[in-house]
Amino acid sequence: MIYKIDRIVTIEEALLCEEHKVPFIGVCLDMSEAICQPVHLRKVNIEQALEIRSRLSSTKVVFELPILKMTKSHFQFLRDYEIDYVQLFSNVGLEEKDLQNLREASIQLFITGQDIDPDDDPTWLIPPFLEANIESNIQLDIYPYSYHPWEQFLGAAAKYPECLQTHEIEAIAKNYNLILGTNFTVENVKEISQTFPSVKGLFFTIEDEISSTTGNCHKLSEILEIIKKVSTT
């Protein structure tokens, strides 16, 4: 199971992630022409992102583009900066020609912004434009903005058969590259890994000031401590 840490903003943070053998980190680009600007402050410009990438030897950098539609200029942007990994929002509305362009350029796609809620039908979890694009990575956030999201998810599934069930997510993970996010602890990382053996990985989201409105976020020090403890037990 792989780990991915999103919202890296400094070289020092990136090197710490590499030191902990994190395969992927995400950087959110602060783009002046962006249609949908993220509300968090952990953004970097393209020069900062490229500098971070240049300092890493094994950890891969995923460039998040805060846009709602891919245009020719965005594809040119990816080519100009030789970007191999790109992250887009689930509502970006990619068309088949866009996916084909990404495949031909050997750009690996990460899709974010998909939440797992109790009343979800499992068919809702995969954006329609990805139904035939099984090589893409889909980040699913479990019960964001809940106090104990993983525990609430398990409780709802056990109490209400009509709620989304663990076996339904596992079934999807057998056909798609799912990367799950939640409010992680050492204990539930192990439990999640056992519950979803087909899930590709887990993603962690950094936030400097944690509150009830920041969703499933952690401070980087907490994330690295969790990864360290899980890796040594």
PDB file of C-alpha atoms in Angstrom, residues 119-215:
ATOM      1  CA  ASP A 119     -25.962   7.535   1.775  1.00  0.00           C
ATOM      2  CA  ASP A 120     -23.694   7.162  -1.241  1.00  0.00           C
ATOM      3  CA  ASP A 121     -24.527   4.638  -3.899  1.00  0.00           C
ATOM      4  CA  PRO A 122     -21.266   2.886  -4.853  1.00  0.00           C
ATOM      5  CA  THR A 123     -21.824   3.827  -8.500  1.00  0.00           C
ATOM      6  CA  TRP A 124     -21.465   7.498  -7.514  1.00  0.00           C
ATOM      7  CA  LEU A 125     -17.865   7.092  -6.362  1.00  0.00           C
ATOM      8  CA  ILE A 126     -16.322   6.868  -9.815  1.00  0.00           C
ATOM      9  CA  PRO A 127     -16.695   9.998 -11.984  1.00  0.00           C
ATOM     10  CA  PRO A 128     -18.444   9.066 -15.253  1.00  0.00           C
ATOM     11  CA  PHE A 129     -15.491  10.159 -17.382  1.00  0.00           C
ATOM     12  CA  LEU A 130     -13.263   7.638 -15.561  1.00  0.00           C
ATOM     13  CA  GLU A 131     -15.500   4.580 -15.870  1.00  0.00           C
ATOM     14  CA  ALA A 132     -13.393   3.225 -18.736  1.00  0.00           C
ATOM     15  CA  ASN A 133     -10.136   4.768 -17.543  1.00  0.00           C
ATOM     16  CA  ILE A 134      -9.003   2.251 -14.988  1.00  0.00           C
ATOM     17  CA  GLU A 135      -5.367   3.386 -14.902  1.00  0.00           C
ATOM     18  CA  SER A 136      -6.241   6.693 -13.192  1.00  0.00           C
ATOM     19  CA  ASN A 137      -5.879   7.141  -9.427  1.00  0.00           C
ATOM     20  CA  ILE A 138      -9.029   8.173  -7.569  1.00  0.00           C
ATOM     21  CA  GLN A 139      -8.758   9.767  -4.127  1.00  0.00           C
ATOM     22  CA  LEU A 140     -11.814   9.123  -1.948  1.00  0.00           C
ATOM     23  CA  ASP A 141     -12.223  11.037   1.317  1.00  0.00           C
ATOM     24  CA  ILE A 142     -14.116   9.057   3.984  1.00  0.00           C
ATOM     25  CA  TYR A 143     -16.741  11.132   5.810  1.00  0.00           C
ATOM     26  CA  PRO A 144     -14.931  14.483   5.628  1.00  0.00           C
ATOM     27  CA  TYR A 145     -15.852  16.969   8.366  1.00  0.00           C
ATOM     28  CA  SER A 146     -16.941  14.204  10.746  1.00  0.00           C
ATOM     29  CA  TYR A 147     -15.327  14.082  14.160  1.00  0.00           C
ATOM     30  CA  HIS A 148     -14.349  10.396  13.990  1.00  0.00           C
ATOM     31  CA  PRO A 149     -14.929   9.652  10.288  1.00  0.00           C
ATOM     32  CA  TRP A 150     -13.566   6.111  10.088  1.00  0.00           C
ATOM     33  CA  GLU A 151     -15.413   4.995  13.212  1.00  0.00           C
ATOM     34  CA  GLN A 152     -18.627   6.680  12.029  1.00  0.00           C
ATOM     35  CA  PHE A 153     -18.326   5.018   8.653  1.00  0.00           C
ATOM     36  CA  LEU A 154     -17.967   1.560  10.219  1.00  0.00           C
ATOM     37  CA  GLY A 155     -20.791   2.266  12.678  1.00  0.00           C
ATOM     38  CA  ALA A 156     -23.214   3.413   9.989  1.00  0.00           C
ATOM     39  CA  ALA A 157     -22.358   0.432   7.776  1.00  0.00           C
ATOM     40  CA  ALA A 158     -22.958  -1.998  10.662  1.00  0.00           C
ATOM     41  CA  LYS A 159     -26.198  -0.375  11.845  1.00  0.00           C
ATOM     42  CA  TYR A 160     -27.800   0.504   8.526  1.00  0.00           C
ATOM     43  CA  PRO A 161     -27.562  -2.069   5.705  1.00  0.00           C
ATOM     44  CA  GLU A 162     -28.700   0.569   3.213  1.00  0.00           C
ATOM     45  CA  CYS A 163     -25.580   2.670   3.939  1.00  0.00           C
ATOM     46  CA  LEU A 164     -22.439   2.274   1.889  1.00  0.00           C
ATOM     47  CA  GLN A 165     -20.684  -0.937   2.930  1.00  0.00           C
ATOM     48  CA  THR A 166     -17.000  -1.822   3.158  1.00  0.00           C
ATOM     49  CA  HIS A 167     -17.385  -4.701   0.701  1.00  0.00           C
ATOM     50  CA  GLU A 168     -18.808  -2.291  -1.894  1.00  0.00           C
ATOM     51  CA  ILE A 169     -15.713  -0.097  -1.705  1.00  0.00           C
ATOM     52  CA  GLU A 170     -13.469  -3.161  -1.810  1.00  0.00           C
ATOM     53  CA  ALA A 171     -15.286  -4.351  -4.941  1.00  0.00           C
ATOM     54  CA  ILE A 172     -14.594  -1.004  -6.642  1.00  0.00           C
ATOM     55  CA  ALA A 173     -10.954  -1.145  -5.538  1.00  0.00           C
ATOM     56  CA  LYS A 174     -10.530  -4.400  -7.462  1.00  0.00           C
ATOM     57  CA  ASN A 175     -11.228  -2.519 -10.712  1.00  0.00           C
ATOM     58  CA  TYR A 176      -9.909   0.988 -10.002  1.00  0.00           C
ATOM     59  CA  ASN A 177      -6.869   2.519  -8.306  1.00  0.00           C
ATOM     60  CA  LEU A 178      -8.474   3.847  -5.129  1.00  0.00           C
ATOM     61  CA  ILE A 179      -6.514   5.961  -2.657  1.00  0.00           C
ATOM     62  CA  LEU A 180      -8.414   6.577   0.570  1.00  0.00           C
ATOM     63  CA  GLY A 181      -8.258   9.523   2.944  1.00  0.00           C
ATOM     64  CA  THR A 182      -9.695   9.976   6.432  1.00  0.00           C
ATOM     65  CA  ASN A 183      -8.675  11.178   9.889  1.00  0.00           C
ATOM     66  CA  PHE A 184      -5.834   8.698  10.300  1.00  0.00           C
ATOM     67  CA  THR A 185      -4.325   7.140  13.402  1.00  0.00           C
ATOM     68  CA  VAL A 186      -1.753   4.352  13.714  1.00  0.00           C
ATOM     69  CA  GLU A 187      -4.526   1.962  14.665  1.00  0.00           C
ATOM     70  CA  ASN A 188      -6.988   2.770  11.901  1.00  0.00           C
ATOM     71  CA  VAL A 189      -4.311   2.794   9.178  1.00  0.00           C
ATOM     72  CA  LYS A 190      -3.745  -0.876   9.967  1.00  0.00           C
ATOM     73  CA  GLU A 191      -7.480  -1.552  10.131  1.00  0.00           C
ATOM     74  CA  ILE A 192      -8.148   0.236   6.842  1.00  0.00           C
ATOM     75  CA  SER A 193      -5.373  -1.727   5.150  1.00  0.00           C
ATOM     76  CA  GLN A 194      -6.892  -4.978   6.380  1.00  0.00           C
ATOM     77  CA  THR A 195     -10.452  -3.951   5.516  1.00  0.00           C
ATOM     78  CA  PHE A 196      -9.558  -2.945   1.953  1.00  0.00           C
ATOM     79  CA  PRO A 197      -6.763  -5.242   0.724  1.00  0.00           C
ATOM     80  CA  SER A 198      -7.346  -4.151  -2.883  1.00  0.00           C
ATOM     81  CA  VAL A 199      -7.035  -0.407  -2.187  1.00  0.00           C
ATOM     82  CA  LYS A 200      -3.898   1.025  -3.803  1.00  0.00           C
ATOM     83  CA  GLY A 201      -2.996   3.463  -1.047  1.00  0.00           C
ATOM     84  CA  LEU A 202      -3.809   6.174   1.480  1.00  0.00           C
ATOM     85  CA  PHE A 203      -3.541   9.926   1.073  1.00  0.00           C
ATOM     86  CA  PHE A 204      -2.908  12.430   3.845  1.00  0.00           C
ATOM     87  CA  THR A 205      -3.792  16.123   3.636  1.00  0.00           C
ATOM     88  CA  ILE A 206      -1.712  18.722   5.457  1.00  0.00           C
ATOM     89  CA  GLU A 207      -3.269  21.649   7.292  1.00  0.00           C
ATOM     90  CA  ASP A 208      -1.290  23.904   9.636  1.00  0.00           C
ATOM     91  CA  GLU A 209      -4.244  24.896  11.836  1.00  0.00           C
ATOM     92  CA  ILE A 210      -6.537  21.947  12.524  1.00  0.00           C
ATOM     93  CA  SER A 211     -10.197  22.676  13.301  1.00  0.00           C
ATOM     94  CA  SER A 212     -13.660  21.215  12.766  1.00  0.00           C
ATOM     95  CA  THR A 213     -13.825  22.955   9.388  1.00  0.00           C
ATOM     96  CA  THR A 214     -10.583  21.623   7.927  1.00  0.00           C
ATOM     97  CA  GLY A 215     -11.897  18.132   7.202  1.00  0.00           C
TER      98      GLY A 215
END
